[in-house]
Protein backbone atom coordinates (compact mmCIF):
# COMPACT_ATOMS: atom_id res chain seq x y z
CA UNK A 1 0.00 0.00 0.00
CA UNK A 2 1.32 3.69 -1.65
CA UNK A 3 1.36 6.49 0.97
CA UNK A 4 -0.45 9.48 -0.56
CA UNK A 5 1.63 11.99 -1.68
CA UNK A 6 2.03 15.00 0.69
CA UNK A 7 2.06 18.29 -1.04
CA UNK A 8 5.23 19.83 0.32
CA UNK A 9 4.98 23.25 1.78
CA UNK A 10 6.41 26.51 0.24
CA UNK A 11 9.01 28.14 1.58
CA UNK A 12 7.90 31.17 4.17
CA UNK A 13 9.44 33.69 1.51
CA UNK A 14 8.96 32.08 -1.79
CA UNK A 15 6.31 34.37 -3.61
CA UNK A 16 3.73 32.63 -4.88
CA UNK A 17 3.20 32.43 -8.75
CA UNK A 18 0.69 35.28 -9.07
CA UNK A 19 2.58 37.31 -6.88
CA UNK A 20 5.79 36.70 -8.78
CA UNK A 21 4.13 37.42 -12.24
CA UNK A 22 3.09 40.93 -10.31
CA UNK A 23 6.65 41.47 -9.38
CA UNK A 24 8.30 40.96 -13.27
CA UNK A 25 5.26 43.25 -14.17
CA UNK A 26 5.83 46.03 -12.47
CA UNK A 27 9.51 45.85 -13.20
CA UNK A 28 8.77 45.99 -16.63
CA UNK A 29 6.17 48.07 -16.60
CA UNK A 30 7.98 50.28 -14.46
CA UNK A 31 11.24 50.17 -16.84
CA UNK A 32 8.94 51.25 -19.98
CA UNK A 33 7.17 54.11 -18.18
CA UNK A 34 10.09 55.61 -16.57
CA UNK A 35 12.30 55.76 -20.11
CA UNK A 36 9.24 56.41 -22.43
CA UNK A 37 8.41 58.81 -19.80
CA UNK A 38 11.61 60.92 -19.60
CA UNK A 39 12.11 60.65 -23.85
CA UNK A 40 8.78 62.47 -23.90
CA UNK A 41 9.57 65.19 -21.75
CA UNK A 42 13.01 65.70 -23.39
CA UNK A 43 11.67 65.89 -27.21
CA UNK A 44 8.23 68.19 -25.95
CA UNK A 45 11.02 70.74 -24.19
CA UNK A 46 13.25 70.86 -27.54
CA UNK A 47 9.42 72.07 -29.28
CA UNK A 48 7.90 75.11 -29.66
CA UNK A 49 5.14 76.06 -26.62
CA UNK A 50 4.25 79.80 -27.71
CA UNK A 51 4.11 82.31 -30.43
CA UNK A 52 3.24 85.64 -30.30
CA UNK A 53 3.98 88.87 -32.49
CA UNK A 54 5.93 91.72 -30.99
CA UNK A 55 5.52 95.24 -31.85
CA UNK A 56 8.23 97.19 -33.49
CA UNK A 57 8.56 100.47 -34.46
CA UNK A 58 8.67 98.77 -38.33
CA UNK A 59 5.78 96.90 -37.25
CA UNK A 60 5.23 93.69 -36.18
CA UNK A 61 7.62 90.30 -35.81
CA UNK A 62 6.46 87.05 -34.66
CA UNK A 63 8.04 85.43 -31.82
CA UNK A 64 8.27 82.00 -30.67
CA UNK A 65 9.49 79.94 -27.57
CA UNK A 66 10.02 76.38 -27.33
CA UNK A 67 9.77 74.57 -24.03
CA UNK A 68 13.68 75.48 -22.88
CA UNK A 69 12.75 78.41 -23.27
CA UNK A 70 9.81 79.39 -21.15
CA UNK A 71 11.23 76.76 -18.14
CA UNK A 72 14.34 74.42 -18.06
CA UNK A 73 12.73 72.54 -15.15
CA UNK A 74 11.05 69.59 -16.73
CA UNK A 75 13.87 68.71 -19.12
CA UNK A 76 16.11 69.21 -15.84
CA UNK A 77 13.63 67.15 -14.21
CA UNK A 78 13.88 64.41 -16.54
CA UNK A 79 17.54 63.66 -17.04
CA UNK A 80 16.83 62.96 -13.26
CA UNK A 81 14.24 61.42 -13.46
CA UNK A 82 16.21 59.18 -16.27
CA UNK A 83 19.34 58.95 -13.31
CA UNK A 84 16.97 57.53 -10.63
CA UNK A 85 15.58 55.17 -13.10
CA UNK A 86 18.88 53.53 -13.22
CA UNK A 87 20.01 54.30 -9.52
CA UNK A 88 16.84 52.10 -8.65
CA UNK A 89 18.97 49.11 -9.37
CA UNK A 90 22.12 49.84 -8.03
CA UNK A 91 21.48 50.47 -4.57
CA UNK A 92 18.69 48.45 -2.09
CA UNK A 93 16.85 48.71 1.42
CA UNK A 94 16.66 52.37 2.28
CA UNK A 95 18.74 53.33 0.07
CA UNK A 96 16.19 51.75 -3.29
CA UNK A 97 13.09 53.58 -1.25
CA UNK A 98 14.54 57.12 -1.32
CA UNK A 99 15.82 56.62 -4.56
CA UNK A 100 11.79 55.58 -5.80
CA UNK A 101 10.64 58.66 -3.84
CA UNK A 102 13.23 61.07 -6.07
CA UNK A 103 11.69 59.36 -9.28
CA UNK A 104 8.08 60.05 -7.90
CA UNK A 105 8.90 63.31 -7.28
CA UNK A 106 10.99 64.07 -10.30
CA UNK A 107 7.56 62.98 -12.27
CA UNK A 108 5.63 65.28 -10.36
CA UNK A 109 7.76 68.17 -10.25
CA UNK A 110 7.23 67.91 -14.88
CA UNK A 111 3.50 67.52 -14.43
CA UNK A 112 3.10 70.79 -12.63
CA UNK A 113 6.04 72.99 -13.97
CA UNK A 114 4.66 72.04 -17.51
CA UNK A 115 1.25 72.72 -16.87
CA UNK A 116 2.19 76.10 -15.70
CA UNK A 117 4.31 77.06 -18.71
CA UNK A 118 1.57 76.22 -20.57
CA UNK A 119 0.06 79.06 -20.73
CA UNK A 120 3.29 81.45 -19.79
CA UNK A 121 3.91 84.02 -22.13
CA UNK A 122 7.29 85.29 -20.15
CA UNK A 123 9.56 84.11 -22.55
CA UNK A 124 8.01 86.12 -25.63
CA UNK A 125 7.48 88.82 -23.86
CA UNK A 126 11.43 89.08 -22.72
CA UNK A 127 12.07 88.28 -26.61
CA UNK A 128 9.49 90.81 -28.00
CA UNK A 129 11.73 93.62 -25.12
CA UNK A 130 14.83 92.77 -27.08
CA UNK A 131 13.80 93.19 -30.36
CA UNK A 132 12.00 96.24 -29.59
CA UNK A 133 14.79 97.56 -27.18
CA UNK A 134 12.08 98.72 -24.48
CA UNK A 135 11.88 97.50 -21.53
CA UNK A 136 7.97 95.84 -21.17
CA UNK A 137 7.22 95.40 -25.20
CA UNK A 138 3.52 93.96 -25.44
CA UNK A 139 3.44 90.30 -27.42
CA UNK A 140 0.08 89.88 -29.26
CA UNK A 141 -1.68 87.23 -31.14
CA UNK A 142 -0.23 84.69 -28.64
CA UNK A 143 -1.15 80.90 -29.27
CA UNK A 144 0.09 77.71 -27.85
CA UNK A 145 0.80 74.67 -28.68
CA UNK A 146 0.36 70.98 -27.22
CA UNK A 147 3.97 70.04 -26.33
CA UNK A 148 3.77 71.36 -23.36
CA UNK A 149 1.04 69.02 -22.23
CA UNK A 150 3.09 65.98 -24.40
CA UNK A 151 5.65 67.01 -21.15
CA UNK A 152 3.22 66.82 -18.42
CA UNK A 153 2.46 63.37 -20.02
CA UNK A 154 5.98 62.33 -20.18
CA UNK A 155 6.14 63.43 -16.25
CA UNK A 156 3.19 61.24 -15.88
CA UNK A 157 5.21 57.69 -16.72
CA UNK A 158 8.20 58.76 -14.59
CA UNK A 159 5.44 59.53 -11.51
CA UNK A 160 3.89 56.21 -12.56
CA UNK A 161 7.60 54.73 -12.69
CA UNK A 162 8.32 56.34 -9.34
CA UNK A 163 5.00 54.78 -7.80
CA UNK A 164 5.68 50.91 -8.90
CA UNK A 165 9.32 51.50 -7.78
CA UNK A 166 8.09 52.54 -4.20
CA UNK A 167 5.29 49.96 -3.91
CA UNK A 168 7.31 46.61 -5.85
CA UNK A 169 11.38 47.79 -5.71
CA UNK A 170 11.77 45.90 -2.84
CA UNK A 171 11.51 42.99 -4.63
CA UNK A 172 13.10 44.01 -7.67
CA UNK A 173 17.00 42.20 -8.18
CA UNK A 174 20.29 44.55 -7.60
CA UNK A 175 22.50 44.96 -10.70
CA UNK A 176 25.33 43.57 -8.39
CA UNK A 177 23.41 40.57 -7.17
CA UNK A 178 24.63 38.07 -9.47
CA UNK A 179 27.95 39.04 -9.27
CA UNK A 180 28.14 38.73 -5.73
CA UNK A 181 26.36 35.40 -5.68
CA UNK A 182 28.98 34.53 -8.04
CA UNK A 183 31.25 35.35 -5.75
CA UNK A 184 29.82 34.01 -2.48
CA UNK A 185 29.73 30.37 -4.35
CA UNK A 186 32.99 30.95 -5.73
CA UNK A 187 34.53 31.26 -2.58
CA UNK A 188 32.21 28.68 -0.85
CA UNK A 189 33.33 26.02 -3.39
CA UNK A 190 36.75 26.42 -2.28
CA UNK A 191 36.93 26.59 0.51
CA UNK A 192 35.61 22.99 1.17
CA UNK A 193 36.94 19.70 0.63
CA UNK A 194 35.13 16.94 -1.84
CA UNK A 195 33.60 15.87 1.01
CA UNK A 196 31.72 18.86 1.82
CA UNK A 197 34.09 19.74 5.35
CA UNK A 198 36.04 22.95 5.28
CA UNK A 199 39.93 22.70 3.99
CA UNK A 200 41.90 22.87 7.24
CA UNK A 201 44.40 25.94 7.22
CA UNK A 202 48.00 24.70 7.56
CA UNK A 203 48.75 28.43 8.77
CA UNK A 204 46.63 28.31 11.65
CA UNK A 205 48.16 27.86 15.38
CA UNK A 206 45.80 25.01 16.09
CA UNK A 207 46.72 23.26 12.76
CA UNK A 208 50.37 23.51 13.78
CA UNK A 209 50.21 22.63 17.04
CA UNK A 210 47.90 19.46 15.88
CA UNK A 211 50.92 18.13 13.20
CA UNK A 212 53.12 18.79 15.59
CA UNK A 213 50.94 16.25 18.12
CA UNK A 214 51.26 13.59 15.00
CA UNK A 215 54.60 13.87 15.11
CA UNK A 216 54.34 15.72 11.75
CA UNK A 217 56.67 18.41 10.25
CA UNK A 218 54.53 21.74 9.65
CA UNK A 219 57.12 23.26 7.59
CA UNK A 220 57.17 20.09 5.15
CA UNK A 221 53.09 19.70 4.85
CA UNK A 222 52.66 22.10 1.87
CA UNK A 223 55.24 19.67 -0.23
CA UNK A 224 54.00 16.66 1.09
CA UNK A 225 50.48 18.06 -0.24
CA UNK A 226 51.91 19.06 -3.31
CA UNK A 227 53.49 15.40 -3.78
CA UNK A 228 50.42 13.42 -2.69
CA UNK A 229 48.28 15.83 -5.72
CA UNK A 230 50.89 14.64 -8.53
CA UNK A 231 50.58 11.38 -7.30
């Protein structure tokens, strides 16, 4: 008569399947926001926001400012934004939380700076003064475009990057994990016999003092060793 089988428990911190799917989700999910996220911002900055015309005393020249112009913050934002994207993965514990929390905040910071510039006509106004040469030269006929709202969207992946990074990156790998695991079973694997016991240390005092019991020669172990692996 067969025992039944018994259905062996799961480890106390083995995720369980759903939960792991969840995890490589929001890593990738979080990976595709963050650097779609930050290439949007980038590219809407680099666009034109505003035109205007400016009065002259020739008559009228239009003006226009791209996203640079009217505030560096989002595209400063961004780049790092882009930084703590990467930094996610190269630190962990505390140090993985605060970096999440600069990513959040880096995606907030280009929601609400390019929301406000907008509808900023600063920058054509300070163009329209040097073209003019007075000091507050009136811009007219000003119209905007949608980049600026391309931006805020672009600061809307890195927030949503920042988010999953705060609520999963626990559970995210290190770059340097694998390396060092490397390493650990590198170093485990030699330093124990075929047998699975730990190779004795001919330099320590104790392993001295024990040949010395056997009527052994310390000095001459390495050779012997040496003669007994050609052998």
């Amino acid at each position: 008569m067969t025992a039944a089988a018994v259905p062996q428990p799961r480890a106390e911190n083995e995720p369980s399947a759903p939960a792991a799917r969840g995890r490589r989700s929001s890593l990738a999910i979080a990976l595709l926001a963050g650097a779609l996220g930050a290439a949007l911002v980038l590219l809407a900055t680099s666009r034109k926001w505003a035109e205007g015309t400016a009065s002259v005393a020739q008559g009228s020249l239009p003006q226009s400012a791209n996203g640079d112009d009217i505030t560096g913050l989002p595209g400063a934002l961004a780049i790092v934004g882009l930084a703590a994207l990467v930094a996610v993965f190269a630190v962990r514990r505390l140090g993985r939380g605060a970096v999440s929390a600069l990513l959040a905040l880096s995606g907030a910071g280009i929601v609400v700076s390019s929301a406000l510039g907008a509808t900023d006509k600063a920058a054509l106004e300070e163009k329209a003064s040097k073209v003019s040469g007075l000091t507050h030269s009136p811009i007219h006929d000003v119209a905007y475009t949608p980049w600026p709202w391309v931006a805020a969207a672009g600061g809307v992946l890195l927030l949503l990057a920042g988010v999953l990074a705060l609520g999963y990156g626990r559970h995210w790998p290190a770059m340097s994990g694998r390396y060092e695991r490397a390493g650990t079973e590198g170093t485990a694997g030699r330093g124990r016999t075929r047998r699975g016991g730990p190779v004795p240390d001919p330099d320590r005092p104790e392993e001295l003092w024990k040949a010395l019991d056997r009527g052994e020669d310390p000095t001459q172990a390495p050779a012997r060793q040496e003669t007994e692996r050609g052998a």
